[in-house]
């Protein structure tokens, strides 16, 4: 039966990109609150999944969870350098407006850490997904723990996540992450169009929470796992 075998975890590389795009388009963009509320078409879902996977995976800090029996990818967490220069095309008419809304929302969140909070030497982990037939087995939790472990070994101090799901919030909180800022999505306006694009997003207290994990306290994180 699917999802009952053991799970293997490893870093993702460029050969995994097609599988990551498939997982994201089937189980992330369709379920994660800020993308779900935009009611994207199938093409837009694929385009957005393609874009975020191709941005993150080549950076070499994203982890995948694989079913040991089928070798199928069943979960991912993305790690992205804060100062990575993203190949984004601004004001490009070919990028669907809903994808632009998402790009600009998360660009705003990425700048909060540096500009507003003055945190440097950090890694962003803003995509976490586990396919539904594998949920509630601790895979999301393991992905986060293993990523934090890896990043601490690489010398990063902070892991920052922009949380839009109660389940992800439960995982982060249980592992010691602290909420350092909340943004009420009802008051957020897209900076280019002024549209309140995410006002119908299903979010706890209508907020996206910026959660920060201090990686040097990792030993206490591990002991709680
Ligand atoms: C969030 C997500 C990755 C969790 O994956 P998962 O592998 O099922 O997570 P885990 O099994 O490690 O842990 C889930 C925990 O959340 C808790 N939880 C479950 N339902 C919950 C709810 N409705 N509200 C709050 N917490 C809940 C459980 O207590 C569980 O903890 P446990 O290990 O003590 O049972 C998965 O649900 C997902 O892919 N969601 C869609 C994409 C998304 O929204 N990603 C997060 C964006 S910030």
PDB file of C-alpha atoms and ligand atoms in Angstrom:
ATOM      1  CA  UNK A   1       0.000   0.000   0.000  1.00  0.00           C
ATOM      2  CA  UNK A   2       1.288   3.462  -0.914  1.00  0.00           C
ATOM      3  CA  UNK A   3       2.988   5.409   1.807  1.00  0.00           C
ATOM      4  CA  UNK A   4       3.545   2.641   4.354  1.00  0.00           C
ATOM      5  CA  UNK A   5       7.210   1.854   3.579  1.00  0.00           C
ATOM      6  CA  UNK A   6      10.210   3.667   4.966  1.00  0.00           C
ATOM      7  CA  UNK A   7      11.330   7.047   3.708  1.00  0.00           C
ATOM      8  CA  UNK A   8      14.771   8.095   2.492  1.00  0.00           C
ATOM      9  CA  UNK A   9      15.925  11.711   2.625  1.00  0.00           C
ATOM     10  CA  UNK A  10      18.545  13.320   0.405  1.00  0.00           C
ATOM     11  CA  UNK A  11      19.582  16.605  -1.160  1.00  0.00           C
ATOM     12  CA  UNK A  12      17.867  17.343  -4.441  1.00  0.00           C
ATOM     13  CA  UNK A  13      19.813  18.048  -7.601  1.00  0.00           C
ATOM     14  CA  UNK A  14      19.032  19.212 -11.110  1.00  0.00           C
ATOM     15  CA  UNK A  15      18.045  15.705 -12.280  1.00  0.00           C
ATOM     16  CA  UNK A  16      15.180  15.844  -9.758  1.00  0.00           C
ATOM     17  CA  UNK A  17      13.650  19.058 -11.124  1.00  0.00           C
ATOM     18  CA  UNK A  18      10.938  17.385 -13.231  1.00  0.00           C
ATOM     19  CA  UNK A  19       9.793  15.287 -10.255  1.00  0.00           C
ATOM     20  CA  UNK A  20       9.794  18.377  -8.017  1.00  0.00           C
ATOM     21  CA  UNK A  21       7.685  20.295 -10.555  1.00  0.00           C
ATOM     22  CA  UNK A  22       5.207  17.417 -10.650  1.00  0.00           C
ATOM     23  CA  UNK A  23       4.980  17.277  -6.843  1.00  0.00           C
ATOM     24  CA  UNK A  24       4.552  21.049  -6.536  1.00  0.00           C
ATOM     25  CA  UNK A  25       1.916  21.310  -9.248  1.00  0.00           C
ATOM     26  CA  UNK A  26      -0.109  18.414  -7.856  1.00  0.00           C
ATOM     27  CA  UNK A  27       0.233  19.023  -4.134  1.00  0.00           C
ATOM     28  CA  UNK A  28       1.698  22.452  -3.303  1.00  0.00           C
ATOM     29  CA  UNK A  29       0.283  25.165  -5.571  1.00  0.00           C
ATOM     30  CA  UNK A  30      -3.141  23.546  -5.335  1.00  0.00           C
ATOM     31  CA  UNK A  31      -3.095  23.373  -1.488  1.00  0.00           C
ATOM     32  CA  UNK A  32      -0.860  26.148  -0.134  1.00  0.00           C
ATOM     33  CA  UNK A  33      -3.099  29.049   0.928  1.00  0.00           C
ATOM     34  CA  UNK A  34      -1.605  32.018  -0.962  1.00  0.00           C
ATOM     35  CA  UNK A  35      -1.390  30.197  -4.279  1.00  0.00           C
ATOM     36  CA  UNK A  36      -4.646  28.280  -3.798  1.00  0.00           C
ATOM     37  CA  UNK A  37      -6.705  31.444  -3.285  1.00  0.00           C
ATOM     38  CA  UNK A  38      -5.684  32.752  -6.717  1.00  0.00           C
ATOM     39  CA  UNK A  39      -7.533  29.907  -8.487  1.00  0.00           C
ATOM     40  CA  UNK A  40      -4.819  29.488 -11.075  1.00  0.00           C
ATOM     41  CA  UNK A  41      -5.358  27.611 -14.309  1.00  0.00           C
ATOM     42  CA  UNK A  42      -3.571  24.312 -14.883  1.00  0.00           C
ATOM     43  CA  UNK A  43      -1.055  26.123 -17.112  1.00  0.00           C
ATOM     44  CA  UNK A  44      -0.391  28.782 -14.479  1.00  0.00           C
ATOM     45  CA  UNK A  45       0.074  26.120 -11.802  1.00  0.00           C
ATOM     46  CA  UNK A  46       2.622  24.344 -13.961  1.00  0.00           C
ATOM     47  CA  UNK A  47       4.411  27.577 -14.869  1.00  0.00           C
ATOM     48  CA  UNK A  48       4.654  28.682 -11.244  1.00  0.00           C
ATOM     49  CA  UNK A  49       5.816  25.231 -10.093  1.00  0.00           C
ATOM     50  CA  UNK A  50       8.402  25.192 -12.862  1.00  0.00           C
ATOM     51  CA  UNK A  51       9.667  28.643 -11.938  1.00  0.00           C
ATOM     52  CA  UNK A  52      10.077  28.045  -8.214  1.00  0.00           C
ATOM     53  CA  UNK A  53      11.650  24.618  -8.684  1.00  0.00           C
ATOM     54  CA  UNK A  54      14.199  25.919 -11.201  1.00  0.00           C
ATOM     55  CA  UNK A  55      15.076  28.778  -8.871  1.00  0.00           C
ATOM     56  CA  UNK A  56      15.615  26.692  -5.765  1.00  0.00           C
ATOM     57  CA  UNK A  57      16.927  23.259  -6.728  1.00  0.00           C
ATOM     58  CA  UNK A  58      20.159  24.378  -8.470  1.00  0.00           C
ATOM     59  CA  UNK A  59      21.186  26.141  -5.244  1.00  0.00           C
ATOM     60  CA  UNK A  60      21.768  22.667  -3.770  1.00  0.00           C
ATOM     61  CA  UNK A  61      20.122  23.233  -0.372  1.00  0.00           C
ATOM     62  CA  UNK A  62      16.722  21.636  -0.928  1.00  0.00           C
ATOM     63  CA  UNK A  63      15.828  18.252   0.515  1.00  0.00           C
ATOM     64  CA  UNK A  64      13.582  15.540  -0.832  1.00  0.00           C
ATOM     65  CA  UNK A  65      11.784  12.662   0.860  1.00  0.00           C
ATOM     66  CA  UNK A  66      11.544   9.480  -1.219  1.00  0.00           C
ATOM     67  CA  UNK A  67       9.459   6.348  -0.782  1.00  0.00           C
ATOM     68  CA  UNK A  68      12.063   3.624  -0.351  1.00  0.00           C
ATOM     69  CA  UNK A  69       9.960   1.055  -2.190  1.00  0.00           C
ATOM     70  CA  UNK A  70       8.812   3.041  -5.233  1.00  0.00           C
ATOM     71  CA  UNK A  71      11.630   5.619  -5.130  1.00  0.00           C
ATOM     72  CA  UNK A  72       8.918   8.238  -5.709  1.00  0.00           C
ATOM     73  CA  UNK A  73       9.409  11.783  -4.448  1.00  0.00           C
ATOM     74  CA  UNK A  74       6.807  12.356  -1.719  1.00  0.00           C
ATOM     75  CA  UNK A  75       7.978  15.548  -0.007  1.00  0.00           C
ATOM     76  CA  UNK A  76      10.316  18.510  -0.388  1.00  0.00           C
ATOM     77  CA  UNK A  77      11.589  21.478   1.532  1.00  0.00           C
ATOM     78  CA  UNK A  78      13.346  24.248  -0.350  1.00  0.00           C
ATOM     79  CA  UNK A  79      16.440  26.014   0.895  1.00  0.00           C
ATOM     80  CA  UNK A  80      17.337  29.273  -0.809  1.00  0.00           C
ATOM     81  CA  UNK A  81      20.079  31.786  -0.246  1.00  0.00           C
ATOM     82  CA  UNK A  82      18.664  35.122   0.827  1.00  0.00           C
ATOM     83  CA  UNK A  83      20.962  37.076  -1.447  1.00  0.00           C
ATOM     84  CA  UNK A  84      20.736  34.721  -4.404  1.00  0.00           C
ATOM     85  CA  UNK A  85      20.182  36.787  -7.530  1.00  0.00           C
ATOM     86  CA  UNK A  86      16.988  35.454  -8.924  1.00  0.00           C
ATOM     87  CA  UNK A  87      16.413  35.449 -12.668  1.00  0.00           C
ATOM     88  CA  UNK A  88      13.123  37.246 -12.337  1.00  0.00           C
ATOM     89  CA  UNK A  89      11.554  39.138 -15.186  1.00  0.00           C
ATOM     90  CA  UNK A  90       9.803  42.176 -13.832  1.00  0.00           C
ATOM     91  CA  UNK A  91       7.089  43.932 -15.821  1.00  0.00           C
ATOM     92  CA  UNK A  92       7.127  41.143 -18.338  1.00  0.00           C
ATOM     93  CA  UNK A  93       3.731  40.851 -19.974  1.00  0.00           C
ATOM     94  CA  UNK A  94       4.315  37.165 -20.599  1.00  0.00           C
ATOM     95  CA  UNK A  95       4.316  36.332 -16.873  1.00  0.00           C
ATOM     96  CA  UNK A  96       0.693  35.730 -15.817  1.00  0.00           C
ATOM     97  CA  UNK A  97      -0.504  38.356 -13.362  1.00  0.00           C
ATOM     98  CA  UNK A  98      -1.266  35.775 -10.643  1.00  0.00           C
ATOM     99  CA  UNK A  99       2.312  34.537 -10.752  1.00  0.00           C
ATOM    100  CA  UNK A 100       3.531  38.132 -10.580  1.00  0.00           C
ATOM    101  CA  UNK A 101       1.372  38.616  -7.456  1.00  0.00           C
ATOM    102  CA  UNK A 102       3.071  35.625  -5.811  1.00  0.00           C
ATOM    103  CA  UNK A 103       6.551  36.727  -6.907  1.00  0.00           C
ATOM    104  CA  UNK A 104       6.067  40.197  -5.474  1.00  0.00           C
ATOM    105  CA  UNK A 105       4.490  38.933  -2.246  1.00  0.00           C
ATOM    106  CA  UNK A 106       7.443  36.665  -1.481  1.00  0.00           C
ATOM    107  CA  UNK A 107       9.992  39.257  -2.624  1.00  0.00           C
ATOM    108  CA  UNK A 108       8.460  41.546  -0.020  1.00  0.00           C
ATOM    109  CA  UNK A 109       8.819  38.830   2.635  1.00  0.00           C
ATOM    110  CA  UNK A 110      12.400  38.121   1.627  1.00  0.00           C
ATOM    111  CA  UNK A 111      13.290  41.789   2.033  1.00  0.00           C
ATOM    112  CA  UNK A 112      11.711  41.968   5.511  1.00  0.00           C
ATOM    113  CA  UNK A 113      14.470  39.826   6.996  1.00  0.00           C
ATOM    114  CA  UNK A 114      17.303  41.977   5.689  1.00  0.00           C
ATOM    115  CA  UNK A 115      15.862  45.446   5.574  1.00  0.00           C
ATOM    116  CA  UNK A 116      13.407  45.495   8.445  1.00  0.00           C
ATOM    117  CA  UNK A 117      14.791  42.928  10.867  1.00  0.00           C
ATOM    118  CA  UNK A 118      18.491  43.281  10.036  1.00  0.00           C
ATOM    119  CA  UNK A 119      19.046  39.522  10.015  1.00  0.00           C
ATOM    120  CA  UNK A 120      21.873  38.275   7.811  1.00  0.00           C
ATOM    121  CA  UNK A 121      23.575  34.900   7.363  1.00  0.00           C
ATOM    122  CA  UNK A 122      20.238  33.225   6.934  1.00  0.00           C
ATOM    123  CA  UNK A 123      18.623  30.720   4.672  1.00  0.00           C
ATOM    124  CA  UNK A 124      15.064  30.841   3.415  1.00  0.00           C
ATOM    125  CA  UNK A 125      12.888  27.754   3.570  1.00  0.00           C
ATOM    126  CA  UNK A 126       9.579  28.922   2.226  1.00  0.00           C
ATOM    127  CA  UNK A 127       8.267  25.851   0.403  1.00  0.00           C
ATOM    128  CA  UNK A 128       7.401  22.719   2.355  1.00  0.00           C
ATOM    129  CA  UNK A 129       5.134  20.059   0.922  1.00  0.00           C
ATOM    130  CA  UNK A 130       4.308  16.435   1.540  1.00  0.00           C
ATOM    131  CA  UNK A 131       1.944  14.595  -0.782  1.00  0.00           C
ATOM    132  CA  UNK A 132      -1.363  13.856   0.983  1.00  0.00           C
ATOM    133  CA  UNK A 133      -1.084  10.054   0.880  1.00  0.00           C
ATOM    134  CA  UNK A 134       2.091  10.402   2.997  1.00  0.00           C
ATOM    135  CA  UNK A 135       0.811  12.996   5.462  1.00  0.00           C
ATOM    136  CA  UNK A 136       0.818  12.687   9.269  1.00  0.00           C
ATOM    137  CA  UNK A 137       3.827  10.378   9.258  1.00  0.00           C
ATOM    138  CA  UNK A 138       6.262  13.016  10.421  1.00  0.00           C
ATOM    139  CA  UNK A 139       7.799  13.517   6.958  1.00  0.00           C
ATOM    140  CA  UNK A 140       7.293  17.303   7.005  1.00  0.00           C
ATOM    141  CA  UNK A 141       8.855  17.393  10.468  1.00  0.00           C
ATOM    142  CA  UNK A 142      11.814  15.275   9.377  1.00  0.00           C
ATOM    143  CA  UNK A 143      12.401  17.433   6.308  1.00  0.00           C
ATOM    144  CA  UNK A 144      12.565  20.518   8.472  1.00  0.00           C
ATOM    145  CA  UNK A 145      14.847  18.947  11.099  1.00  0.00           C
ATOM    146  CA  UNK A 146      17.239  17.550   8.512  1.00  0.00           C
ATOM    147  CA  UNK A 147      17.369  20.822   6.628  1.00  0.00           C
ATOM    148  CA  UNK A 148      18.102  22.774   9.810  1.00  0.00           C
ATOM    149  CA  UNK A 149      20.811  20.242  10.668  1.00  0.00           C
ATOM    150  CA  UNK A 150      22.429  20.591   7.247  1.00  0.00           C
ATOM    151  CA  UNK A 151      22.326  24.378   7.338  1.00  0.00           C
ATOM    152  CA  UNK A 152      23.788  24.556  10.825  1.00  0.00           C
ATOM    153  CA  UNK A 153      26.666  22.353   9.625  1.00  0.00           C
ATOM    154  CA  UNK A 154      27.180  24.756   6.714  1.00  0.00           C
ATOM    155  CA  UNK A 155      27.535  27.629   9.177  1.00  0.00           C
ATOM    156  CA  UNK A 156      24.235  29.445   8.726  1.00  0.00           C
ATOM    157  CA  UNK A 157      22.761  31.071  11.804  1.00  0.00           C
ATOM    158  CA  UNK A 158      19.110  31.440  10.916  1.00  0.00           C
ATOM    159  CA  UNK A 159      16.466  29.638   8.938  1.00  0.00           C
ATOM    160  CA  UNK A 160      13.536  31.822   7.956  1.00  0.00           C
ATOM    161  CA  UNK A 161      10.158  30.505   6.787  1.00  0.00           C
ATOM    162  CA  UNK A 162       7.025  32.318   5.667  1.00  0.00           C
ATOM    163  CA  UNK A 163       4.257  30.229   7.123  1.00  0.00           C
ATOM    164  CA  UNK A 164       0.814  30.026   5.556  1.00  0.00           C
ATOM    165  CA  UNK A 165      -0.412  26.713   6.953  1.00  0.00           C
ATOM    166  CA  UNK A 166      -1.491  25.725  10.470  1.00  0.00           C
ATOM    167  CA  UNK A 167       0.132  22.347  10.051  1.00  0.00           C
ATOM    168  CA  UNK A 168       3.462  23.869   9.051  1.00  0.00           C
ATOM    169  CA  UNK A 169       3.122  26.317  11.930  1.00  0.00           C
ATOM    170  CA  UNK A 170       2.624  23.397  14.341  1.00  0.00           C
ATOM    171  CA  UNK A 171       5.801  21.743  13.025  1.00  0.00           C
ATOM    172  CA  UNK A 172       7.896  24.899  13.302  1.00  0.00           C
ATOM    173  CA  UNK A 173       6.586  25.803  16.746  1.00  0.00           C
ATOM    174  CA  UNK A 174       7.165  22.318  18.095  1.00  0.00           C
ATOM    175  CA  UNK A 175      10.755  22.491  16.920  1.00  0.00           C
ATOM    176  CA  UNK A 176      11.464  25.808  18.580  1.00  0.00           C
ATOM    177  CA  UNK A 177      10.986  28.342  15.755  1.00  0.00           C
ATOM    178  CA  UNK A 178       9.822  31.760  16.876  1.00  0.00           C
ATOM    179  CA  UNK A 179       7.360  34.046  15.135  1.00  0.00           C
ATOM    180  CA  UNK A 180       9.216  37.306  14.513  1.00  0.00           C
ATOM    181  CA  UNK A 181       6.621  39.086  12.411  1.00  0.00           C
ATOM    182  CA  UNK A 182       3.046  38.701  11.253  1.00  0.00           C
ATOM    183  CA  UNK A 183       1.664  40.345   8.140  1.00  0.00           C
ATOM    184  CA  UNK A 184      -2.103  40.761   7.886  1.00  0.00           C
ATOM    185  CA  UNK A 185      -2.860  39.699   4.352  1.00  0.00           C
ATOM    186  CA  UNK A 186      -6.103  41.726   4.254  1.00  0.00           C
ATOM    187  CA  UNK A 187      -4.112  44.949   4.324  1.00  0.00           C
ATOM    188  CA  UNK A 188      -1.475  43.793   1.818  1.00  0.00           C
ATOM    189  CA  UNK A 189      -1.712  45.361  -1.652  1.00  0.00           C
ATOM    190  CA  UNK A 190       0.290  44.284  -4.667  1.00  0.00           C
ATOM    191  CA  UNK A 191       2.873  47.092  -5.068  1.00  0.00           C
ATOM    192  CA  UNK A 192       2.393  47.357  -8.856  1.00  0.00           C
ATOM    193  CA  UNK A 193      -1.376  47.069  -9.233  1.00  0.00           C
ATOM    194  CA  UNK A 194      -2.705  47.939  -5.763  1.00  0.00           C
ATOM    195  CA  UNK A 195      -4.867  44.813  -5.844  1.00  0.00           C
ATOM    196  CA  UNK A 196      -5.533  42.997  -2.547  1.00  0.00           C
ATOM    197  CA  UNK A 197      -4.745  39.756  -4.340  1.00  0.00           C
ATOM    198  CA  UNK A 198      -4.614  37.501  -1.275  1.00  0.00           C
ATOM    199  CA  UNK A 199      -7.530  38.860   0.762  1.00  0.00           C
ATOM    200  CA  UNK A 200      -9.373  35.527   0.469  1.00  0.00           C
ATOM    201  CA  UNK A 201      -6.401  33.369   1.502  1.00  0.00           C
ATOM    202  CA  UNK A 202      -7.265  30.901   4.245  1.00  0.00           C
ATOM    203  CA  UNK A 203      -4.738  31.864   6.930  1.00  0.00           C
ATOM    204  CA  UNK A 204      -4.643  31.633  10.711  1.00  0.00           C
ATOM    205  CA  UNK A 205      -5.724  35.099  12.012  1.00  0.00           C
ATOM    206  CA  UNK A 206      -5.498  36.230   8.327  1.00  0.00           C
ATOM    207  CA  UNK A 207      -1.738  36.462   8.750  1.00  0.00           C
ATOM    208  CA  UNK A 208       1.398  35.096   7.135  1.00  0.00           C
ATOM    209  CA  UNK A 209       3.879  34.442   9.932  1.00  0.00           C
ATOM    210  CA  UNK A 210       7.615  34.905   9.553  1.00  0.00           C
ATOM    211  CA  UNK A 211       9.111  32.071  11.611  1.00  0.00           C
ATOM    212  CA  UNK A 212      12.772  32.108  12.547  1.00  0.00           C
ATOM    213  CA  UNK A 213      14.804  29.094  13.659  1.00  0.00           C
ATOM    214  CA  UNK A 214      18.070  29.873  15.397  1.00  0.00           C
ATOM    215  CA  UNK A 215      20.239  27.096  14.025  1.00  0.00           C
ATOM    216  CA  UNK A 216      22.852  27.182  16.733  1.00  0.00           C
ATOM    217  CA  UNK A 217      20.241  25.845  19.176  1.00  0.00           C
ATOM    218  CA  UNK A 218      19.855  22.809  16.970  1.00  0.00           C
ATOM    219  CA  UNK A 219      20.708  20.333  19.685  1.00  0.00           C
ATOM    220  CA  UNK A 220      17.588  21.355  21.555  1.00  0.00           C
ATOM    221  CA  UNK A 221      15.605  21.074  18.314  1.00  0.00           C
ATOM    222  CA  UNK A 222      16.842  17.524  17.797  1.00  0.00           C
ATOM    223  CA  UNK A 223      16.022  16.462  21.312  1.00  0.00           C
ATOM    224  CA  UNK A 224      12.402  17.498  20.761  1.00  0.00           C
ATOM    225  CA  UNK A 225      12.051  15.418  17.551  1.00  0.00           C
TER     226      UNK A 225
HETATM  227  C1  LIG B   1       2.384  21.154   5.972  1.00  0.00           C
HETATM  228  C2  LIG B   1       2.733  19.777   5.465  1.00  0.00           C
HETATM  229  C3  LIG B   1       4.064  19.820   4.729  1.00  0.00           C
HETATM  230  C4  LIG B   1       2.833  18.821   6.671  1.00  0.00           C
HETATM  231  O1  LIG B   1       3.363  17.580   6.234  1.00  0.00           O
HETATM  232  P1  LIG B   1       3.247  16.236   7.114  1.00  0.00           P
HETATM  233  O2  LIG B   1       4.316  15.333   6.642  1.00  0.00           O
HETATM  234  O3  LIG B   1       1.863  15.727   7.090  1.00  0.00           O
HETATM  235  O4  LIG B   1       3.606  16.781   8.565  1.00  0.00           O
HETATM  236  P2  LIG B   1       3.992  15.942   9.862  1.00  0.00           P
HETATM  237  O5  LIG B   1       3.382  14.566   9.739  1.00  0.00           O
HETATM  238  O6  LIG B   1       5.461  16.026  10.062  1.00  0.00           O
HETATM  239  O7  LIG B   1       3.346  16.805  11.047  1.00  0.00           O
HETATM  240  C5  LIG B   1       2.050  17.331  11.025  1.00  0.00           C
HETATM  241  C6  LIG B   1       1.778  17.902  12.421  1.00  0.00           C
HETATM  242  O8  LIG B   1       0.869  18.970  12.350  1.00  0.00           O
HETATM  243  C7  LIG B   1      -0.099  18.815  13.387  1.00  0.00           C
HETATM  244  N1  LIG B   1      -1.422  19.066  12.807  1.00  0.00           N
HETATM  245  C8  LIG B   1      -2.150  18.231  12.077  1.00  0.00           C
HETATM  246  N2  LIG B   1      -3.294  18.831  11.710  1.00  0.00           N
HETATM  247  C9  LIG B   1      -3.271  20.069  12.237  1.00  0.00           C
HETATM  248  C10 LIG B   1      -4.166  21.172  12.211  1.00  0.00           C
HETATM  249  N3  LIG B   1      -5.325  21.121  11.521  1.00  0.00           N
HETATM  250  N4  LIG B   1      -3.824  22.314  12.862  1.00  0.00           N
HETATM  251  C11 LIG B   1      -2.663  22.391  13.524  1.00  0.00           C
HETATM  252  N5  LIG B   1      -1.792  21.373  13.566  1.00  0.00           N
HETATM  253  C12 LIG B   1      -2.078  20.227  12.937  1.00  0.00           C
HETATM  254  C13 LIG B   1      -0.074  17.459  13.882  1.00  0.00           C
HETATM  255  O9  LIG B   1      -0.039  17.586  15.293  1.00  0.00           O
HETATM  256  C14 LIG B   1       1.192  16.887  13.339  1.00  0.00           C
HETATM  257  O10 LIG B   1       1.983  16.745  14.453  1.00  0.00           O
HETATM  258  P3  LIG B   1       2.301  15.298  15.041  1.00  0.00           P
HETATM  259  O11 LIG B   1       3.545  14.858  14.360  1.00  0.00           O
HETATM  260  O12 LIG B   1       2.474  15.560  16.503  1.00  0.00           O
HETATM  261  O13 LIG B   1       1.122  14.418  14.734  1.00  0.00           O
HETATM  262  C15 LIG B   1       1.622  19.234   4.500  1.00  0.00           C
HETATM  263  O14 LIG B   1       0.390  19.264   5.168  1.00  0.00           O
HETATM  264  C16 LIG B   1       1.490  19.974   3.177  1.00  0.00           C
HETATM  265  O15 LIG B   1       2.161  19.638   2.216  1.00  0.00           O
HETATM  266  N6  LIG B   1       0.580  21.004   3.101  1.00  0.00           N
HETATM  267  C17 LIG B   1       0.291  21.710   1.830  1.00  0.00           C
HETATM  268  C18 LIG B   1       1.380  22.689   1.427  1.00  0.00           C
HETATM  269  C19 LIG B   1       1.599  23.761   2.488  1.00  0.00           C
HETATM  270  O16 LIG B   1       0.674  24.447   2.892  1.00  0.00           O
HETATM  271  N7  LIG B   1       2.854  23.863   2.940  1.00  0.00           N
HETATM  272  C20 LIG B   1       3.249  24.783   4.005  1.00  0.00           C
HETATM  273  C21 LIG B   1       3.370  26.191   3.552  1.00  0.00           C
HETATM  274  S1  LIG B   1       3.955  27.231   4.874  1.00  0.00           S
END
